[in-house]
Short mmCIF file of C-alpha atoms in Angstrom, two decimals:
data_model
loop_
_atom_site.label_atom_id
_atom_site.label_comp_id
_atom_site.label_asym_id
_atom_site.label_seq_id
_atom_site.Cartn_x
_atom_site.Cartn_y
_atom_site.Cartn_z
CA MET A 244 32.77 30.07 41.67
CA GLY A 245 33.88 29.33 38.20
CA ARG A 246 36.10 31.44 35.98
CA ARG A 247 34.65 34.59 34.28
CA ARG A 248 33.69 34.38 30.65
CA THR A 249 36.23 35.67 28.16
CA ALA A 250 35.90 38.89 26.56
CA SER A 251 35.06 37.22 23.22
CA ALA A 252 32.31 35.19 24.77
CA ARG A 253 30.91 38.36 26.54
CA ARG A 254 30.89 40.35 23.21
CA HIS A 255 29.04 37.49 21.43
CA ALA A 256 26.49 37.19 24.20
CA ALA A 257 25.72 40.89 23.91
CA ARG A 258 25.19 40.63 20.27
CA SER A 259 23.04 37.59 20.27
CA PRO A 260 19.21 37.65 20.84
CA ALA A 261 17.90 36.03 23.93
CA HIS A 262 16.40 33.08 22.20
CA LEU A 263 19.64 32.06 20.43
CA PRO A 264 21.91 29.47 22.20
CA ARG A 265 24.68 30.83 24.38
CA PRO A 266 28.37 30.49 23.28
CA GLY A 267 29.66 27.03 23.43
CA CYS A 268 26.27 25.40 22.99
CA CYS A 269 26.70 24.82 19.24
CA GLY A 270 29.49 23.30 17.32
CA GLN A 271 31.78 22.71 20.43
CA SER A 272 32.11 19.75 22.49
CA ARG A 273 30.53 19.49 25.95
CA ARG A 274 33.85 18.85 27.80
CA ARG A 275 35.44 21.87 26.10
CA ASP A 276 32.69 24.16 27.18
CA HIS A 277 32.91 22.95 30.73
CA ALA A 278 36.68 23.52 30.85
CA ARG A 279 36.53 26.93 29.19
CA LEU A 280 33.39 28.39 30.66
CA GLY A 281 32.72 26.50 33.85
CA ALA A 282 29.57 27.43 35.77
CA THR A 283 28.53 31.08 36.49
CA ALA A 284 25.50 32.79 37.69
CA ASP A 285 24.53 34.05 34.28
CA HIS A 286 25.85 31.03 32.35
CA PRO A 287 25.22 27.64 34.20
CA ARG A 288 27.00 24.52 33.23
CA PRO A 289 25.56 23.26 29.91
CA ARG A 290 23.02 20.38 30.11
CA PRO A 291 23.61 17.16 28.10
CA LEU A 292 23.47 17.81 24.38
CA TYR A 293 21.53 15.78 21.85
CA ARG A 294 23.02 14.66 18.63
CA ARG A 295 21.48 13.35 15.48
CA ARG A 296 23.26 10.50 13.98
CA ARG A 297 23.07 10.05 10.25
CA ASP A 298 24.66 7.36 8.21
CA SER A 299 28.27 8.65 9.15
CA GLY A 300 29.47 11.05 11.66
CA ALA A 301 27.57 13.12 14.20
CA ARG A 302 27.18 16.91 14.73
CA SER A 303 26.28 18.97 17.72
CA CYS A 304 22.90 20.79 17.80
CA PRO A 305 21.92 23.78 19.79
CA ARG A 306 19.39 23.29 22.63
CA LEU A 307 15.79 23.69 21.53
CA ASP A 308 12.92 25.22 23.28
CA ARG A 309 9.65 23.17 24.13
CA ARG A 310 7.98 24.25 20.90
CA GLN A 311 10.88 23.30 18.67
CA ARG A 312 11.13 19.83 20.30
CA ALA A 313 7.45 19.32 19.75
CA LEU A 314 7.68 20.17 16.11
CA ILE A 315 10.71 17.75 15.64
CA ARG A 316 8.74 14.89 17.38
CA LEU A 317 5.81 15.52 14.91
CA ALA A 318 8.19 15.47 12.01
CA ILE A 319 9.75 12.21 13.16
CA ARG A 320 6.27 10.57 13.21
CA CYS A 321 5.51 11.80 9.77
CA THR A 322 8.83 10.63 8.08
CA ALA A 323 11.05 7.65 7.80
CA PRO A 324 12.53 6.31 10.98
CA ILE A 325 15.77 8.23 12.22
CA CYS A 326 18.18 6.97 14.81
CA TRP A 327 18.74 9.26 17.66
CA THR A 328 21.65 9.00 20.14
CA SER A 329 21.44 11.01 23.44
CA VAL A 330 24.66 11.69 25.22
CA ILE A 331 24.41 10.82 28.92
CA ASN A 332 26.42 12.61 31.72
CA ASN A 333 28.52 9.55 32.41
CA GLY A 334 29.48 9.36 28.78
CA THR A 335 27.50 6.25 27.89
CA SER A 336 24.98 6.51 24.96
CA VAL A 337 21.64 4.88 24.09
CA THR A 338 20.55 4.64 20.33
CA ARG A 339 16.93 3.91 19.48
CA PRO A 340 14.90 4.29 16.27
CA ALA A 341 12.11 6.72 16.06
CA PRO A 342 8.73 4.75 16.15
CA VAL A 343 7.22 3.51 13.00
CA THR A 344 3.80 4.93 12.22
CA VAL A 345 0.85 3.00 11.01
CA GLN A 346 1.09 4.88 7.71
CA GLU A 347 4.77 3.95 7.22
CA ASP A 348 4.01 0.34 8.05
CA LEU A 349 1.23 0.32 5.43
CA ARG A 350 3.57 1.80 2.73
CA ARG A 351 6.14 -0.81 3.42
CA ASP A 352 3.59 -3.49 3.06
CA HIS A 353 2.41 -1.80 -0.28
CA ASP A 354 5.91 -1.62 -1.58
CA LEU A 355 6.45 -5.23 -0.76
CA LEU A 356 3.26 -6.32 -2.38
CA CYS A 357 4.01 -4.34 -5.56
CA THR A 358 7.51 -5.96 -5.83
CA ALA A 359 6.15 -9.42 -5.21
CA VAL A 360 3.27 -8.94 -7.79
CA ARG A 361 5.82 -7.83 -10.45
CA GLU A 362 8.05 -10.82 -9.74
CA ALA A 363 4.91 -13.02 -9.99
CA GLY A 364 3.98 -11.45 -13.29
CA ALA A 365 7.29 -12.27 -14.78
CA ILE A 366 6.80 -15.94 -13.88
CA ALA A 367 3.30 -15.97 -15.25
CA LEU A 368 4.49 -14.35 -18.49
CA ASP A 369 7.16 -17.01 -18.92
CA PHE A 370 4.57 -19.81 -18.72
CA PHE A 371 2.17 -17.83 -20.97
CA GLN A 372 4.72 -17.51 -23.73
CA ARG A 373 5.72 -21.17 -23.88
CA GLY A 374 2.17 -22.56 -23.28
CA PRO A 375 1.47 -24.10 -19.76
CA ARG A 376 0.33 -27.51 -18.90
CA HIS A 377 -3.12 -27.39 -17.46
CA TRP A 378 -5.96 -29.65 -15.98
CA ASP A 379 -9.14 -29.29 -14.27
CA LYS A 380 -9.41 -29.09 -10.43
CA GLN A 381 -13.04 -30.07 -10.92
CA PRO A 382 -15.32 -29.97 -14.14
CA GLY A 383 -15.29 -26.41 -15.55
CA ASP A 384 -12.62 -25.17 -13.16
CA PRO A 385 -9.18 -25.17 -14.98
CA VAL A 386 -5.79 -24.65 -13.34
CA SER A 387 -2.33 -24.51 -14.90
CA GLU A 388 1.18 -25.03 -13.83
CA GLY A 389 1.65 -21.32 -14.12
CA ASP A 390 -1.06 -20.78 -11.50
CA LEU A 391 0.74 -23.01 -9.05
CA ALA A 392 4.19 -21.59 -9.72
CA VAL A 393 2.88 -17.97 -9.24
CA ASP A 394 1.14 -19.00 -5.94
CA SER A 395 4.21 -20.71 -4.63
CA HIS A 396 6.44 -17.64 -5.33
CA LEU A 397 3.93 -15.26 -3.70
CA ARG A 398 3.52 -17.42 -0.70
CA GLU A 399 7.30 -17.80 -0.21
CA ARG A 400 7.93 -14.07 -0.84
CA LEU A 401 5.18 -12.65 1.23
CA GLY A 402 5.20 -15.19 3.82
CA GLU A 403 8.83 -14.76 4.63
CA ALA A 404 8.63 -11.07 4.81
CA ARG A 405 5.49 -10.93 6.90
CA PRO A 406 5.22 -14.37 8.88
CA GLY A 407 2.48 -13.06 11.11
CA TYR A 408 0.09 -12.26 8.39
CA GLY A 409 -2.69 -14.67 7.20
CA TRP A 410 -2.94 -16.28 3.81
CA LEU A 411 -6.01 -16.84 1.55
CA SER A 412 -5.39 -17.94 -2.00
CA GLU A 413 -7.46 -19.60 -4.76
CA GLU A 414 -4.87 -22.17 -5.30
CA GLY A 415 -4.04 -23.06 -1.73
CA ALA A 416 -5.72 -24.97 1.04
CA ASP A 417 -7.66 -22.66 3.29
CA ASN A 418 -6.45 -22.44 6.94
CA GLU A 419 -8.73 -21.03 9.46
CA ALA A 420 -5.69 -19.37 11.27
CA ARG A 421 -6.34 -16.54 8.82
CA LEU A 422 -9.56 -15.68 10.68
CA SER A 423 -7.66 -14.59 13.67
CA ALA A 424 -4.79 -12.81 11.80
CA GLU A 425 -4.69 -9.08 12.00
CA LYS A 426 -3.85 -8.74 8.40
CA VAL A 427 -4.26 -11.22 5.59
CA TRP A 428 -2.83 -11.66 1.98
CA VAL A 429 -5.72 -12.38 -0.34
CA VAL A 430 -4.23 -13.82 -3.65
CA ASP A 431 -5.45 -14.89 -7.08
CA PRO A 432 -2.19 -16.02 -8.71
CA ILE A 433 -3.64 -15.81 -12.22
CA ASP A 434 -7.00 -14.14 -12.66
CA GLY A 435 -8.45 -15.28 -16.00
CA THR A 436 -6.95 -18.78 -16.21
CA ARG A 437 -9.00 -19.78 -19.13
CA SER A 438 -7.60 -16.81 -21.24
CA PHE A 439 -4.12 -17.56 -19.80
CA ILE A 440 -4.35 -21.20 -21.10
CA ALA A 441 -5.76 -20.24 -24.42
CA GLY A 442 -2.99 -17.78 -25.17
CA ARG A 443 -5.13 -14.51 -24.93
CA PRO A 444 -3.50 -11.62 -23.03
CA MET A 445 -6.53 -11.08 -20.78
CA PHE A 446 -5.24 -12.14 -17.44
CA ALA A 447 -3.60 -10.78 -14.37
CA VAL A 448 -1.94 -11.45 -11.09
CA SER A 449 -4.06 -9.99 -8.26
CA VAL A 450 -3.04 -9.61 -4.60
CA ALA A 451 -4.65 -7.60 -1.84
CA LEU A 452 -3.73 -6.85 1.83
CA VAL A 453 -6.84 -7.06 4.09
CA GLU A 454 -7.24 -5.79 7.54
CA ASN A 455 -10.51 -5.96 9.66
CA GLY A 456 -12.38 -7.18 6.49
CA ARG A 457 -11.21 -4.33 4.22
CA PRO A 458 -8.48 -4.07 1.62
CA ILE A 459 -5.79 -1.64 2.51
CA ALA A 460 -3.26 -2.33 -0.21
CA GLY A 461 -3.58 -4.01 -3.54
CA ALA A 462 -1.94 -4.57 -6.99
CA ILE A 463 -3.17 -5.99 -10.18
CA TYR A 464 -0.73 -6.79 -12.91
CA ASN A 465 -1.20 -8.01 -16.65
CA PRO A 466 2.41 -8.85 -17.69
CA ALA A 467 1.31 -9.75 -21.21
CA LYS A 468 0.36 -6.04 -21.77
CA ASP A 469 2.60 -4.59 -19.08
CA GLU A 470 -0.23 -3.07 -17.32
CA PHE A 471 0.31 -2.48 -13.65
CA PHE A 472 -2.40 -1.17 -11.30
CA ASP A 473 -1.94 -0.40 -7.66
CA ALA A 474 -3.61 1.31 -4.80
CA ILE A 475 -3.08 1.98 -1.12
CA ALA A 476 -5.83 2.99 1.29
CA GLY A 477 -6.05 6.78 1.48
CA GLY A 478 -3.33 7.17 -1.07
CA GLY A 479 -5.07 7.01 -4.37
CA ALA A 480 -4.76 4.52 -7.27
CA ARG A 481 -2.30 4.40 -10.10
CA PHE A 482 -1.99 2.94 -13.54
CA ASN A 483 1.64 2.26 -14.61
CA GLY A 484 2.76 4.74 -11.98
CA ALA A 485 0.49 7.50 -12.95
CA THR A 486 -2.47 8.61 -10.79
CA CYS A 487 -5.78 7.37 -12.36
CA ARG A 488 -9.47 8.11 -12.09
CA VAL A 489 -12.65 6.36 -13.00
CA ARG A 490 -14.60 7.92 -15.91
CA ALA A 491 -17.28 10.28 -14.85
CA THR A 492 -19.82 8.78 -17.14
CA ALA A 493 -23.45 9.02 -15.67
CA ASP A 494 -25.66 7.89 -18.67
CA THR A 495 -25.71 4.36 -19.89
CA LYS A 496 -26.09 5.54 -23.40
CA ALA A 497 -22.50 6.50 -23.39
CA ALA A 498 -21.10 3.72 -21.27
CA ALA A 499 -18.73 0.96 -22.15
CA LEU A 500 -19.35 -1.90 -19.77
CA LEU A 501 -17.27 -4.85 -19.19
CA SER A 502 -18.73 -8.38 -18.81
CA SER A 503 -17.83 -11.99 -19.33
CA ASP A 504 -18.14 -14.41 -22.39
CA SER A 505 -20.67 -16.58 -20.44
CA GLU A 506 -22.88 -13.66 -19.45
CA THR A 507 -22.69 -12.08 -22.98
CA ARG A 508 -23.62 -15.40 -24.57
CA ARG A 509 -26.66 -15.62 -22.31
CA ASN A 510 -27.71 -12.16 -23.57
CA LEU A 511 -27.91 -10.70 -19.81
CA TRP A 512 -26.78 -7.26 -20.78
CA GLN A 513 -28.01 -6.61 -24.40
CA SER A 514 -31.52 -6.89 -23.34
CA ARG A 515 -31.13 -4.84 -20.14
CA PHE A 516 -28.72 -2.14 -21.59
CA PRO A 517 -29.23 -2.16 -25.40
CA GLU A 518 -27.89 1.34 -25.53
CA ALA A 519 -24.61 0.47 -23.85
CA GLU A 520 -21.32 -1.00 -25.46
CA ILE A 521 -20.73 -4.40 -23.93
CA VAL A 522 -17.24 -5.74 -23.93
CA SER A 523 -16.30 -9.20 -22.91
CA ILE A 524 -13.15 -10.05 -20.81
CA ASN A 525 -12.92 -13.18 -18.70
CA ALA A 526 -10.91 -11.87 -15.75
CA ILE A 527 -12.87 -9.82 -13.04
CA ALA A 528 -9.83 -8.42 -11.28
CA TYR A 529 -8.22 -7.25 -14.56
CA LYS A 530 -11.62 -5.78 -15.52
CA LEU A 531 -11.79 -3.76 -12.18
CA GLY A 532 -8.36 -2.48 -12.83
CA LEU A 533 -9.32 -1.27 -16.23
CA VAL A 534 -12.34 0.55 -14.79
CA ALA A 535 -10.12 2.18 -12.07
CA ALA A 536 -7.72 3.40 -14.85
CA GLY A 537 -10.53 5.12 -16.68
CA LEU A 538 -10.19 2.92 -19.76
CA TYR A 539 -13.79 1.52 -19.38
CA ASP A 540 -16.79 2.86 -17.68
CA GLY A 541 -18.01 -0.09 -15.50
CA VAL A 542 -18.02 -3.63 -14.67
CA ILE A 543 -21.37 -5.81 -14.19
CA ALA A 544 -21.08 -9.55 -13.12
CA LEU A 545 -24.07 -11.52 -11.72
CA LYS A 546 -21.87 -14.85 -11.38
CA PRO A 547 -20.67 -15.28 -7.87
CA LYS A 548 -17.05 -14.09 -7.09
CA SER A 549 -14.68 -14.98 -4.29
CA ASP A 550 -12.39 -12.59 -2.05
CA TRP A 551 -9.39 -13.23 -4.24
CA ASP A 552 -11.25 -12.13 -7.34
CA ILE A 553 -12.35 -8.74 -6.15
CA ALA A 554 -10.51 -7.48 -3.12
CA ALA A 555 -7.68 -5.73 -4.81
CA GLY A 556 -10.03 -4.48 -7.50
CA GLU A 557 -12.41 -2.91 -5.13
CA LEU A 558 -9.56 -0.90 -3.48
CA LEU A 559 -8.46 0.28 -6.84
CA VAL A 560 -11.92 1.37 -7.89
CA ALA A 561 -12.69 3.16 -4.60
CA GLU A 562 -9.28 4.89 -4.57
CA ALA A 563 -9.85 6.03 -8.19
CA GLY A 564 -13.20 7.64 -7.18
CA GLY A 565 -15.61 4.92 -8.01
CA VAL A 566 -17.94 2.58 -6.17
CA MET A 567 -18.29 -1.21 -6.12
CA THR A 568 -21.39 -2.94 -4.74
CA THR A 569 -23.35 -6.16 -5.21
CA ALA A 570 -26.31 -6.08 -7.61
CA GLU A 571 -28.44 -5.37 -4.72
CA GLY A 572 -26.43 -2.36 -3.48
CA GLY A 573 -24.69 -4.41 -0.76
CA ALA A 574 -21.19 -3.86 0.58
CA PHE A 575 -18.30 -6.27 0.69
CA ALA A 576 -16.34 -7.65 3.60
CA TYR A 577 -13.33 -9.97 3.19
CA ASN A 578 -11.55 -12.76 5.08
CA GLY A 579 -14.75 -14.16 6.60
CA ARG A 580 -15.58 -17.84 6.85
CA ASP A 581 -17.66 -17.43 3.76
CA VAL A 582 -15.52 -15.87 0.87
CA ILE A 583 -18.21 -15.93 -1.81
CA HIS A 584 -19.97 -12.76 -3.10
CA PRO A 585 -23.17 -12.93 -5.18
CA SER A 586 -22.44 -10.37 -7.73
CA VAL A 587 -20.44 -7.16 -8.72
CA VAL A 588 -21.28 -3.76 -10.13
CA ALA A 589 -18.44 -1.14 -10.22
CA ALA A 590 -18.32 2.22 -11.78
CA ALA A 591 -18.40 6.07 -11.13
CA PRO A 592 -21.11 6.68 -8.25
CA ALA A 593 -23.65 8.15 -10.62
CA LEU A 594 -23.39 5.33 -13.19
CA VAL A 595 -23.58 2.71 -10.39
CA GLU A 596 -27.00 4.24 -9.42
CA ARG A 597 -28.32 4.06 -12.93
CA LEU A 598 -27.06 0.39 -13.24
CA LEU A 599 -28.52 -0.68 -9.94
CA ALA A 600 -31.88 0.86 -10.71
CA ARG A 601 -32.02 -0.82 -14.04
CA LEU A 602 -30.96 -4.22 -12.49
CA ALA A 603 -33.77 -3.88 -9.92
CA ASP A 604 -36.51 -3.48 -12.66
#
């Protein structure tokens, strides 16, 4: 039988509630406990302790009951990874990080995306300020050296950080490997190339991360106006770092609607919505960001759009409390074989209903 406890230990045990750790289980090393206390009928030899390792040093913790351990496991899953070291009987130790949750993984992707888009915006702004060289990929479809430089930077930055993700860009060759990728970057290096070439500050870098056909993170950045829009699925939308919401406008009489120069010239909206204010901007992703930020009421576009034009914008509008559909009320799915969508209508839910009803007449 081991030695009897000291008088000091007996007094401490008598004063301590039953649920608190026994003497020697907190703030003292396991070896010292064994040497001093030994093993008795009412105080068995302590079990292995568990220590939480921070950036430097380690400290001993009291033994926890089952409920406390369950709460700690739940907290670990909801916070950043922490390294835990368990001290084993033979003196060896095993260190392993707490598992990364899906939400943590998404936030890391979102942070990476936002950083890359800001960097790309700085590149675009440099070309914009000095006037980029440009040419037509095909008649009526211009591209500039700024588009290609931004695309190259984003592909390198995002591709190196997430080599397993797919890639779909307006300025890159399509690769069907993206169809089997779990997650895909959908990129418009410069949305609004015509404005960019003409020296008008109505353009933006637009990037979305798509999973299972739906955008889960997105950012749109107009560096010429320093306007940054970002969103994460389930985490809301932000405009220059502040949470934003779509306007709650429900009546077309009070609505300011965004369209394009070509559709305005064709008098598509003045005849259908004579009571509304129609504003022309030739950059669909940027327009969706403006609606998500509550700066305009809605967007209408009957000209077909591609995945890279609208994926990030749809997430922004949805997370800001709005709705985006086709002119027929259809939903969008991204990263399919066909990346073209027939039309876009985006606004607060009540206004979208009014717009769709008028478009159906």
